[in-house]
């Protein structure tokens, strides 16, 4: 038995602490230890992208990181996109309005991947560029068209609302 | 799909890393971006006793350029390399090839040193470093040594690194004037492993004569394959016939495997077609007309 290590992370703006085995993946840490099951696990070997979260504002696959590696860092999961008053993030609203989810399994990863893309490209490029940006997340319902439409619609909404990020956390 | 039990060390300096490697010898495994190693752990294909995580060794994350060349620290994230303005301006081949590595989410974590040390047979960076005539710097508690890229990858997933050595940086020489470049890759989908990829560099003199040309293929065997272009392109102004002959030489130089993604015959076909396209583009970018 390997000794557990203390881990302190800021998740969705809240400081969270736990003791974990080194082999605890960041994804399992979020889901099991911090009770945040919005981060979905598909393949658990870095192919499907469904466990994508943001680490210090950059997308990472939570199945390919260990919780001990996140010590001292800031994480945004899909649970952190919602405003404190419960309002959906404009990206979430756009996904809803444009039917950008079918089974919903890839939705958290799609939202966070799109969130990173729109932080860097407030005015999104061509549909091909949006497709490349979300290329790391597999949607087995193959509902990509409406996801692209929703990301574009969210960008319009976000730029109309002004430059302030609508989320409550994450260092940009 | 959970990793096996391992002990964990997180050194914060090169010195501490070297000491940990010396302490654990073959039981220790370096963890950089983890985009190849952690899948291998999760699938239980690798069972190191100790992971030595270098993600806090920040002195290894840098990109520095001077007149002589470019030095890239091993912990430089692939996305940081790709976005580096000096790399885009002076070594566009590196930036273009790096864009083909996985997806942004993978490049955010994946490192330059990790890609080289892992030496996947379909990886972009080992092939490009070979084309660029790069030199890898490695070190251990016993000292430092330089390994030319052509001697670095020795076999399938195997490099010249000793178990106690740390890959610290890679140096890429400055390119001569009138050097054109191109990177061509075919994969099943963007971000997938290359079925075949080709890196090309062509240097012309003021009269348009090709003074140097390099072509390296990846995805076609256990290690990147350089193609000797002295009989086809070098020494004359490039012509379409010379490019076609060089592409034939590329096809003849490879002995690719068949696997679930593509038969060997298709890979051989791609080797020729991508070599022709890459050389044609590189010649154009060097200022020649082909």
Tab-separated table of N, CA, C and O in Angstrom, chain B residues 133-244:
chain	number	residue	atom	x	y	z
B	133	UNK	N	18.059	18.059	-38.352
B	133	UNK	CA	19.422	17.798	-37.863
B	133	UNK	C	19.596	18.279	-36.417
B	133	UNK	O	20.623	18.863	-36.046
B	134	UNK	N	18.603	18.021	-35.590
B	134	UNK	CA	18.612	18.481	-34.210
B	134	UNK	C	19.576	17.661	-33.364
B	134	UNK	O	20.016	16.575	-33.772
B	135	UNK	N	19.894	18.195	-32.194
B	135	UNK	CA	20.766	17.499	-31.245
B	135	UNK	C	20.072	17.494	-29.882
B	135	UNK	O	19.629	18.540	-29.402
B	136	UNK	N	19.973	16.311	-29.292
B	136	UNK	CA	19.292	16.153	-28.008
B	136	UNK	C	20.332	16.200	-26.893
B	136	UNK	O	21.393	15.587	-27.005
B	137	UNK	N	20.039	16.941	-25.828
B	137	UNK	CA	20.915	16.959	-24.658
B	137	UNK	C	20.279	16.141	-23.548
B	137	UNK	O	19.110	16.369	-23.199
B	138	UNK	N	21.042	15.178	-23.030
B	138	UNK	CA	20.545	14.345	-21.935
B	138	UNK	C	21.557	14.435	-20.797
B	138	UNK	O	22.720	14.775	-21.012
B	139	UNK	N	21.083	14.142	-19.586
B	139	UNK	CA	22.024	14.195	-18.468
B	139	UNK	C	21.595	13.248	-17.366
B	139	UNK	O	20.441	12.813	-17.295
B	140	UNK	N	22.572	12.937	-16.514
B	140	UNK	CA	22.326	12.102	-15.350
B	140	UNK	C	23.291	12.577	-14.269
B	140	UNK	O	24.039	13.541	-14.479
B	141	UNK	N	23.290	11.884	-13.125
B	141	UNK	CA	24.243	12.276	-12.070
B	141	UNK	C	25.681	12.109	-12.545
B	141	UNK	O	26.598	12.661	-11.959
B	142	UNK	N	25.891	11.342	-13.618
B	142	UNK	CA	27.238	11.132	-14.122
B	142	UNK	C	27.674	12.189	-15.128
B	142	UNK	O	28.801	12.162	-15.606
B	143	UNK	N	26.765	13.100	-15.497
B	143	UNK	CA	27.135	14.167	-16.423
B	143	UNK	C	26.178	14.286	-17.583
B	143	UNK	O	25.124	13.642	-17.602
B	144	UNK	N	26.589	15.096	-18.548
B	144	UNK	CA	25.707	15.456	-19.654
B	144	UNK	C	26.300	14.933	-20.960
B	144	UNK	O	27.506	14.832	-21.090
B	145	UNK	N	25.438	14.608	-21.915
B	145	UNK	CA	25.959	14.272	-23.250
B	145	UNK	C	24.964	14.711	-24.316
B	145	UNK	O	23.776	14.904	-24.041
B	146	UNK	N	25.508	14.861	-25.529
B	146	UNK	CA	24.690	15.276	-26.669
B	146	UNK	C	24.512	14.090	-27.610
B	146	UNK	O	25.477	13.353	-27.863
B	147	UNK	N	23.295	13.929	-28.100
B	147	UNK	CA	23.016	12.836	-29.035
B	147	UNK	C	22.372	13.437	-30.283
B	147	UNK	O	21.302	14.051	-30.190
B	148	UNK	N	22.989	13.282	-31.455
B	148	UNK	CA	22.342	13.772	-32.682
B	148	UNK	C	21.015	13.044	-32.905
B	148	UNK	O	20.895	11.849	-32.595
B	149	UNK	N	20.036	13.756	-33.464
B	149	UNK	CA	18.710	13.160	-33.675
B	149	UNK	C	18.806	11.857	-34.466
B	149	UNK	O	18.051	10.918	-34.214
B	150	UNK	N	19.762	11.781	-35.404
B	150	UNK	CA	19.845	10.566	-36.243
B	150	UNK	C	20.250	9.331	-35.438
B	150	UNK	O	20.030	8.203	-35.867
B	151	UNK	N	20.869	9.558	-34.259
B	151	UNK	CA	21.253	8.418	-33.410
B	151	UNK	C	20.311	8.231	-32.228
B	151	UNK	O	20.520	7.350	-31.395
B	152	UNK	N	19.290	9.099	-32.126
B	152	UNK	CA	18.500	9.109	-30.890
B	152	UNK	C	17.449	8.001	-30.858
B	152	UNK	O	17.335	7.260	-29.893
B	153	UNK	N	16.648	7.892	-31.916
B	153	UNK	CA	15.637	6.835	-31.952
B	153	UNK	C	16.295	5.598	-32.541
B	153	UNK	O	16.743	5.612	-33.686
B	154	UNK	N	16.371	4.521	-31.758
B	154	UNK	CA	17.111	3.359	-32.233
B	154	UNK	C	16.203	2.204	-32.665
B	154	UNK	O	16.598	1.365	-33.461
B	155	UNK	N	14.974	2.155	-32.135
B	155	UNK	CA	14.071	1.075	-32.520
B	155	UNK	C	12.663	1.464	-32.062
B	155	UNK	O	12.454	2.543	-31.519
B	156	UNK	N	11.723	0.567	-32.262
B	156	UNK	CA	10.341	0.770	-31.858
B	156	UNK	C	10.272	1.213	-30.390
B	156	UNK	O	10.733	0.469	-29.503
B	157	UNK	N	9.766	2.400	-30.126
B	157	UNK	CA	9.630	2.939	-28.763
B	157	UNK	C	10.930	2.898	-27.970
B	157	UNK	O	10.913	2.846	-26.745
B	158	UNK	N	12.052	2.924	-28.661
B	158	UNK	CA	13.343	2.784	-27.981
B	158	UNK	C	14.298	3.877	-28.440
B	158	UNK	O	14.478	4.085	-29.645
B	159	UNK	N	14.897	4.550	-27.469
B	159	UNK	CA	15.840	5.618	-27.786
B	159	UNK	C	17.198	5.297	-27.173
B	159	UNK	O	17.356	4.305	-26.469
B	160	UNK	N	18.150	6.187	-27.454
B	160	UNK	CA	19.507	6.017	-26.917
B	160	UNK	C	19.598	6.436	-25.444
B	160	UNK	O	20.672	6.360	-24.857
B	161	UNK	N	18.489	6.876	-24.860
B	161	UNK	CA	18.499	7.274	-23.439
B	161	UNK	C	18.767	6.075	-22.541
B	161	UNK	O	18.162	5.020	-22.707
B	162	UNK	N	19.668	6.263	-21.569
B	162	UNK	CA	19.867	5.243	-20.536
B	162	UNK	C	18.755	5.399	-19.492
B	162	UNK	O	18.191	6.489	-19.342
B	163	UNK	N	18.451	4.327	-18.733
B	163	UNK	CA	17.359	4.420	-17.752
B	163	UNK	C	17.556	5.534	-16.717
B	163	UNK	O	16.579	6.052	-16.169
B	164	UNK	N	18.797	5.905	-16.451
B	164	UNK	CA	19.027	6.934	-15.428
B	164	UNK	C	19.184	8.319	-16.033
B	164	UNK	O	19.502	9.268	-15.324
B	165	UNK	N	18.977	8.429	-17.353
B	165	UNK	CA	19.184	9.728	-18.001
B	165	UNK	C	17.871	10.481	-18.211
B	165	UNK	O	16.827	9.895	-18.477
B	166	UNK	N	17.994	11.784	-18.125
B	166	UNK	CA	16.877	12.710	-18.325
B	166	UNK	C	17.093	13.437	-19.652
B	166	UNK	O	18.192	13.939	-19.908
B	167	UNK	N	16.085	13.470	-20.508
B	167	UNK	CA	16.165	14.295	-21.714
B	167	UNK	C	15.910	15.735	-21.275
B	167	UNK	O	14.847	16.040	-20.728
B	168	UNK	N	16.894	16.603	-21.463
B	168	UNK	CA	16.767	17.979	-20.940
B	168	UNK	C	16.292	18.969	-21.988
B	168	UNK	O	15.484	19.849	-21.695
B	169	UNK	N	16.864	18.883	-23.172
B	169	UNK	CA	16.489	19.866	-24.197
B	169	UNK	C	16.853	19.319	-25.562
B	169	UNK	O	17.554	18.310	-25.687
B	170	UNK	N	16.356	20.003	-26.564
B	170	UNK	CA	16.727	19.659	-27.938
B	170	UNK	C	17.095	20.957	-28.641
B	170	UNK	O	16.441	21.985	-28.470
B	171	UNK	N	18.215	20.893	-29.386
B	171	UNK	CA	18.709	22.076	-30.098
B	171	UNK	C	18.501	21.876	-31.596
B	171	UNK	O	18.795	20.811	-32.140
B	172	UNK	N	17.974	22.912	-32.247
B	172	UNK	CA	17.688	22.861	-33.682
B	172	UNK	C	18.499	23.955	-34.353
B	172	UNK	O	18.356	25.134	-33.988
B	173	UNK	N	19.369	23.608	-35.297
B	173	UNK	CA	20.181	24.661	-35.930
B	173	UNK	C	19.326	25.620	-36.760
B	173	UNK	O	18.254	25.250	-37.242
B	174	UNK	N	19.826	26.847	-36.907
B	174	UNK	CA	19.153	27.825	-37.776
B	174	UNK	C	19.163	27.296	-39.207
B	174	UNK	O	20.102	26.606	-39.613
B	175	UNK	N	18.114	27.616	-39.950
B	175	UNK	CA	18.037	27.147	-41.339
B	175	UNK	C	18.740	28.143	-42.254
B	175	UNK	O	18.647	29.352	-42.038
B	176	UNK	N	19.444	27.643	-43.276
B	176	UNK	CA	20.091	28.567	-44.225
B	176	UNK	C	19.040	29.378	-44.985
B	176	UNK	O	17.882	28.958	-45.084
B	177	UNK	N	19.468	30.522	-45.543
B	177	UNK	CA	18.524	31.291	-46.370
B	177	UNK	C	18.048	30.455	-47.565
B	177	UNK	O	18.736	29.507	-47.970
B	178	UNK	N	16.907	30.829	-48.113
B	178	UNK	CA	16.304	30.119	-49.258
B	178	UNK	C	16.071	28.643	-48.955
B	178	UNK	O	16.342	27.769	-49.768
B	179	UNK	N	15.608	28.404	-47.704
B	179	UNK	CA	15.219	27.038	-47.348
B	179	UNK	C	13.693	26.968	-47.267
B	179	UNK	O	13.074	27.745	-46.540
B	180	UNK	N	13.127	26.070	-48.036
B	180	UNK	CA	11.681	25.857	-48.002
B	180	UNK	C	11.366	24.609	-47.196
B	180	UNK	O	12.237	23.755	-47.012
B	181	UNK	N	10.143	24.515	-46.746
B	181	UNK	CA	9.790	23.433	-45.836
B	181	UNK	C	8.377	22.959	-46.158
B	181	UNK	O	7.584	23.701	-46.770
B	182	UNK	N	8.053	21.776	-45.725
B	182	UNK	CA	6.666	21.304	-45.816
B	182	UNK	C	6.495	20.093	-44.914
B	182	UNK	O	7.432	19.329	-44.686
B	183	UNK	N	5.297	19.962	-44.403
B	183	UNK	CA	4.939	18.776	-43.631
B	183	UNK	C	3.604	18.278	-44.150
B	183	UNK	O	2.640	19.036	-44.244
B	184	UNK	N	3.556	17.027	-44.521
B	184	UNK	CA	2.335	16.441	-45.082
B	184	UNK	C	1.985	15.204	-44.272
B	184	UNK	O	2.864	14.384	-43.996
B	185	UNK	N	0.727	15.082	-43.915
B	185	UNK	CA	0.328	13.909	-43.126
B	185	UNK	C	-1.040	13.424	-43.580
B	185	UNK	O	-1.921	14.218	-43.882
B	186	UNK	N	-1.189	12.121	-43.610
B	186	UNK	CA	-2.509	11.530	-43.826
B	186	UNK	C	-2.828	10.670	-42.609
B	186	UNK	O	-2.032	9.818	-42.204
B	187	UNK	N	-3.974	10.961	-41.992
B	187	UNK	CA	-4.446	10.126	-40.883
B	187	UNK	C	-5.927	9.877	-41.122
B	187	UNK	O	-6.547	10.526	-41.968
B	188	UNK	N	-6.478	8.918	-40.374
B	188	UNK	CA	-7.892	8.593	-40.588
B	188	UNK	C	-8.775	9.812	-40.313
B	188	UNK	O	-9.686	10.120	-41.043
B	189	UNK	N	-8.491	10.499	-39.198
B	189	UNK	CA	-9.161	11.761	-38.894
B	189	UNK	C	-8.102	12.726	-38.382
B	189	UNK	O	-7.069	12.293	-37.887
B	190	UNK	N	-8.357	14.020	-38.462
B	190	UNK	CA	-7.407	14.974	-37.907
B	190	UNK	C	-7.202	14.668	-36.430
B	190	UNK	O	-8.164	14.489	-35.689
B	191	UNK	N	-5.949	14.582	-36.015
B	191	UNK	CA	-5.665	14.295	-34.612
B	191	UNK	C	-5.350	12.839	-34.348
B	191	UNK	O	-4.772	12.506	-33.330
B	192	UNK	N	-5.726	11.968	-35.287
B	192	UNK	CA	-5.350	10.565	-35.136
B	192	UNK	C	-3.861	10.395	-35.441
B	192	UNK	O	-3.236	11.267	-36.034
B	193	UNK	N	-3.341	9.231	-35.072
B	193	UNK	CA	-1.962	8.939	-35.434
B	193	UNK	C	-1.817	8.945	-36.947
B	193	UNK	O	-2.734	8.553	-37.678
B	194	UNK	N	-0.628	9.363	-37.399
B	194	UNK	CA	-0.361	9.399	-38.833
B	194	UNK	C	-0.337	7.986	-39.396
B	194	UNK	O	0.256	7.090	-38.808
B	195	UNK	N	-1.003	7.819	-40.549
B	195	UNK	CA	-0.762	6.589	-41.318
B	195	UNK	C	0.619	6.708	-41.948
B	195	UNK	O	1.429	5.792	-41.874
B	196	UNK	N	0.848	7.857	-42.567
B	196	UNK	CA	2.171	8.239	-43.051
B	196	UNK	C	2.262	9.755	-42.943
B	196	UNK	O	1.285	10.457	-43.213
B	197	UNK	N	3.418	10.252	-42.533
B	197	UNK	CA	3.671	11.692	-42.573
B	197	UNK	C	5.078	11.907	-43.102
B	197	UNK	O	5.950	11.040	-42.981
B	198	UNK	N	5.268	13.085	-43.712
B	198	UNK	CA	6.527	13.391	-44.379
B	198	UNK	C	6.956	14.806	-44.031
B	198	UNK	O	6.151	15.737	-44.126
B	199	UNK	N	8.213	14.954	-43.623
B	199	UNK	CA	8.792	16.281	-43.404
B	199	UNK	C	9.823	16.525	-44.491
B	199	UNK	O	10.641	15.643	-44.785
B	200	UNK	N	9.790	17.714	-45.090
B	200	UNK	CA	10.731	18.037	-46.168
B	200	UNK	C	11.353	19.404	-45.942
B	200	UNK	O	10.690	20.333	-45.482
B	201	UNK	N	12.639	19.495	-46.267
B	201	UNK	CA	13.364	20.771	-46.261
B	201	UNK	C	14.186	20.825	-47.543
B	201	UNK	O	14.856	19.843	-47.883
B	202	UNK	N	14.121	21.953	-48.248
B	202	UNK	CA	14.894	22.105	-49.481
B	202	UNK	C	15.592	23.458	-49.444
B	202	UNK	O	14.951	24.483	-49.215
B	203	UNK	N	16.918	23.462	-49.685
B	203	UNK	CA	17.695	24.705	-49.720
B	203	UNK	C	18.214	24.911	-51.144
B	203	UNK	O	18.773	23.994	-51.746
B	204	UNK	N	17.988	26.117	-51.652
B	204	UNK	CA	18.452	26.471	-53.002
B	204	UNK	C	19.519	27.548	-52.893
B	204	UNK	O	19.503	28.343	-51.939
B	205	UNK	N	20.432	27.610	-53.863
B	205	UNK	CA	21.373	28.735	-53.878
B	205	UNK	C	20.794	29.859	-54.737
B	205	UNK	O	19.675	29.738	-55.260
B	206	UNK	N	21.563	30.945	-54.890
B	206	UNK	CA	21.020	32.127	-55.580
B	206	UNK	C	20.637	31.788	-57.020
B	206	UNK	O	19.737	32.404	-57.592
B	207	UNK	N	21.316	30.794	-57.596
B	207	UNK	CA	21.014	30.428	-58.974
B	207	UNK	C	19.863	29.417	-59.084
B	207	UNK	O	19.507	28.982	-60.168
B	208	UNK	N	19.319	29.024	-57.934
B	208	UNK	CA	18.200	28.075	-57.965
B	208	UNK	C	18.616	26.621	-57.923
B	208	UNK	O	17.792	25.724	-58.072
B	209	UNK	N	19.923	26.385	-57.711
B	209	UNK	CA	20.400	25.000	-57.613
B	209	UNK	C	20.166	24.480	-56.194
B	209	UNK	O	20.422	25.182	-55.220
B	210	UNK	N	19.695	23.265	-56.109
B	210	UNK	CA	19.418	22.663	-54.805
B	210	UNK	C	20.740	22.255	-54.150
B	210	UNK	O	21.457	21.401	-54.673
B	211	UNK	N	21.040	22.887	-53.017
B	211	UNK	CA	22.299	22.577	-52.328
B	211	UNK	C	22.094	21.585	-51.192
B	211	UNK	O	23.041	20.951	-50.747
B	212	UNK	N	20.864	21.498	-50.700
B	212	UNK	CA	20.586	20.527	-49.644
B	212	UNK	C	19.089	20.201	-49.683
B	212	UNK	O	18.274	21.079	-49.963
B	213	UNK	N	18.772	18.970	-49.426
B	213	UNK	CA	17.360	18.571	-49.366
B	213	UNK	C	17.242	17.411	-48.403
B	213	UNK	O	18.059	16.499	-48.409
B	214	UNK	N	16.250	17.501	-47.554
B	214	UNK	CA	16.047	16.432	-46.569
B	214	UNK	C	14.586	16.000	-46.568
B	214	UNK	O	13.676	16.831	-46.685
B	215	UNK	N	14.419	14.715	-46.438
B	215	UNK	CA	13.081	14.149	-46.459
B	215	UNK	C	13.062	13.037	-45.411
B	215	UNK	O	13.920	12.145	-45.446
B	216	UNK	N	12.122	13.105	-44.491
B	216	UNK	CA	12.013	12.069	-43.463
B	216	UNK	C	10.561	11.626	-43.385
B	216	UNK	O	9.647	12.455	-43.356
B	217	UNK	N	10.354	10.311	-43.343
B	217	UNK	CA	8.995	9.767	-43.258
B	217	UNK	C	8.766	9.156	-41.884
B	217	UNK	O	9.696	8.614	-41.268
B	218	UNK	N	7.519	9.217	-41.424
B	218	UNK	CA	7.159	8.565	-40.168
B	218	UNK	C	5.868	7.781	-40.381
B	218	UNK	O	5.127	8.042	-41.329
B	219	UNK	N	5.648	6.809	-39.521
B	219	UNK	CA	4.467	5.949	-39.663
B	219	UNK	C	4.720	4.758	-40.574
B	219	UNK	O	3.822	3.979	-40.848
B	220	UNK	N	5.950	4.622	-41.048
B	220	UNK	CA	6.254	3.600	-42.064
B	220	UNK	C	7.137	2.473	-41.533
B	220	UNK	O	7.601	1.635	-42.297
B	221	UNK	N	7.376	2.453	-40.238
B	221	UNK	CA	8.245	1.420	-39.670
B	221	UNK	C	8.533	1.753	-38.224
B	221	UNK	O	7.959	2.689	-37.682
B	222	UNK	N	9.427	0.997	-37.602
B	222	UNK	CA	9.678	1.217	-36.162
B	222	UNK	C	10.291	2.569	-35.832
B	222	UNK	O	10.080	3.089	-34.741
B	223	UNK	N	11.049	3.139	-36.769
B	223	UNK	CA	11.700	4.439	-36.520
B	223	UNK	C	11.466	5.350	-37.729
B	223	UNK	O	11.118	4.870	-38.810
B	224	UNK	N	11.691	6.659	-37.569
B	224	UNK	CA	11.589	7.553	-38.734
B	224	UNK	C	12.596	7.148	-39.810
B	224	UNK	O	13.684	6.669	-39.491
B	225	UNK	N	12.212	7.331	-41.062
B	225	UNK	CA	13.064	6.903	-42.184
B	225	UNK	C	13.530	8.117	-42.985
B	225	UNK	O	12.721	8.794	-43.624
B	226	UNK	N	14.840	8.408	-42.958
B	226	UNK	CA	15.365	9.483	-43.809
B	226	UNK	C	15.602	8.946	-45.226
B	226	UNK	O	15.908	7.772	-45.398
B	227	UNK	N	15.435	9.812	-46.211
B	227	UNK	CA	15.624	9.412	-47.604
B	227	UNK	C	16.826	10.169	-48.166
B	227	UNK	O	16.895	11.392	-48.045
B	228	UNK	N	17.740	9.452	-48.760
B	228	UNK	CA	18.926	10.073	-49.357
B	228	UNK	C	18.536	10.704	-50.692
B	228	UNK	O	18.084	10.009	-51.601
B	229	UNK	N	18.705	12.032	-50.796
B	229	UNK	CA	18.273	12.732	-52.007
B	229	UNK	C	19.455	13.181	-52.869
B	229	UNK	O	19.289	13.987	-53.791
B	230	UNK	N	20.658	12.642	-52.591
B	230	UNK	CA	21.834	13.095	-53.349
B	230	UNK	C	21.771	12.669	-54.816
B	230	UNK	O	22.302	13.340	-55.688
B	231	UNK	N	21.104	11.559	-55.091
B	231	UNK	CA	21.038	11.080	-56.483
B	231	UNK	C	19.885	11.713	-57.257
B	231	UNK	O	19.825	11.552	-58.485
B	232	UNK	N	18.975	12.380	-56.569
B	232	UNK	CA	17.766	12.833	-57.266
B	232	UNK	C	17.601	14.356	-57.297
B	232	UNK	O	17.357	14.934	-58.348
B	233	UNK	N	17.743	15.011	-56.156
B	233	UNK	CA	17.427	16.445	-56.094
B	233	UNK	C	18.654	17.325	-55.924
B	233	UNK	O	18.731	18.415	-56.515
B	234	UNK	N	19.571	16.883	-55.074
B	234	UNK	CA	20.690	17.759	-54.698
B	234	UNK	C	21.669	17.886	-55.862
B	234	UNK	O	22.009	16.896	-56.518
B	235	UNK	N	22.087	19.147	-56.125
B	235	UNK	CA	23.103	19.378	-57.143
B	235	UNK	C	22.578	19.937	-58.450
B	235	UNK	O	23.358	20.239	-59.343
B	236	UNK	N	21.280	20.066	-58.573
B	236	UNK	CA	20.716	20.638	-59.801
B	236	UNK	C	19.494	21.483	-59.445
B	236	UNK	O	18.974	21.383	-58.336
B	237	UNK	N	19.059	22.318	-60.383
B	237	UNK	CA	17.810	23.055	-60.169
B	237	UNK	C	16.670	22.042	-60.203
B	237	UNK	O	16.606	21.223	-61.123
B	238	UNK	N	15.804	22.055	-59.202
B	238	UNK	CA	14.767	21.014	-59.134
B	238	UNK	C	13.816	21.053	-60.326
B	238	UNK	O	13.379	22.125	-60.737
B	239	UNK	N	13.560	19.887	-60.874
B	239	UNK	CA	12.602	19.763	-61.969
B	239	UNK	C	11.495	18.815	-61.512
B	239	UNK	O	11.695	18.040	-60.568
B	240	UNK	N	10.344	18.846	-62.184
B	240	UNK	CA	9.285	17.885	-61.832
B	240	UNK	C	9.780	16.445	-61.931
B	240	UNK	O	9.416	15.606	-61.108
B	241	UNK	N	10.655	16.159	-62.878
B	241	UNK	CA	11.170	14.789	-63.015
B	241	UNK	C	12.041	14.424	-61.819
B	241	UNK	O	11.996	13.291	-61.323
B	242	UNK	N	12.834	15.392	-61.336
B	242	UNK	CA	13.692	15.129	-60.178
B	242	UNK	C	12.845	14.888	-58.933
B	242	UNK	O	13.146	14.007	-58.123
B	243	UNK	N	11.768	15.671	-58.797
B	243	UNK	CA	10.878	15.490	-57.643
B	243	UNK	C	10.213	14.117	-57.715
B	243	UNK	O	10.113	13.397	-56.715
B	244	UNK	N	9.795	13.725	-58.908
B	244	UNK	CA	9.168	12.410	-59.072
B	244	UNK	C	10.157	11.305	-58.727
B	244	UNK	O	9.796	10.312	-58.079
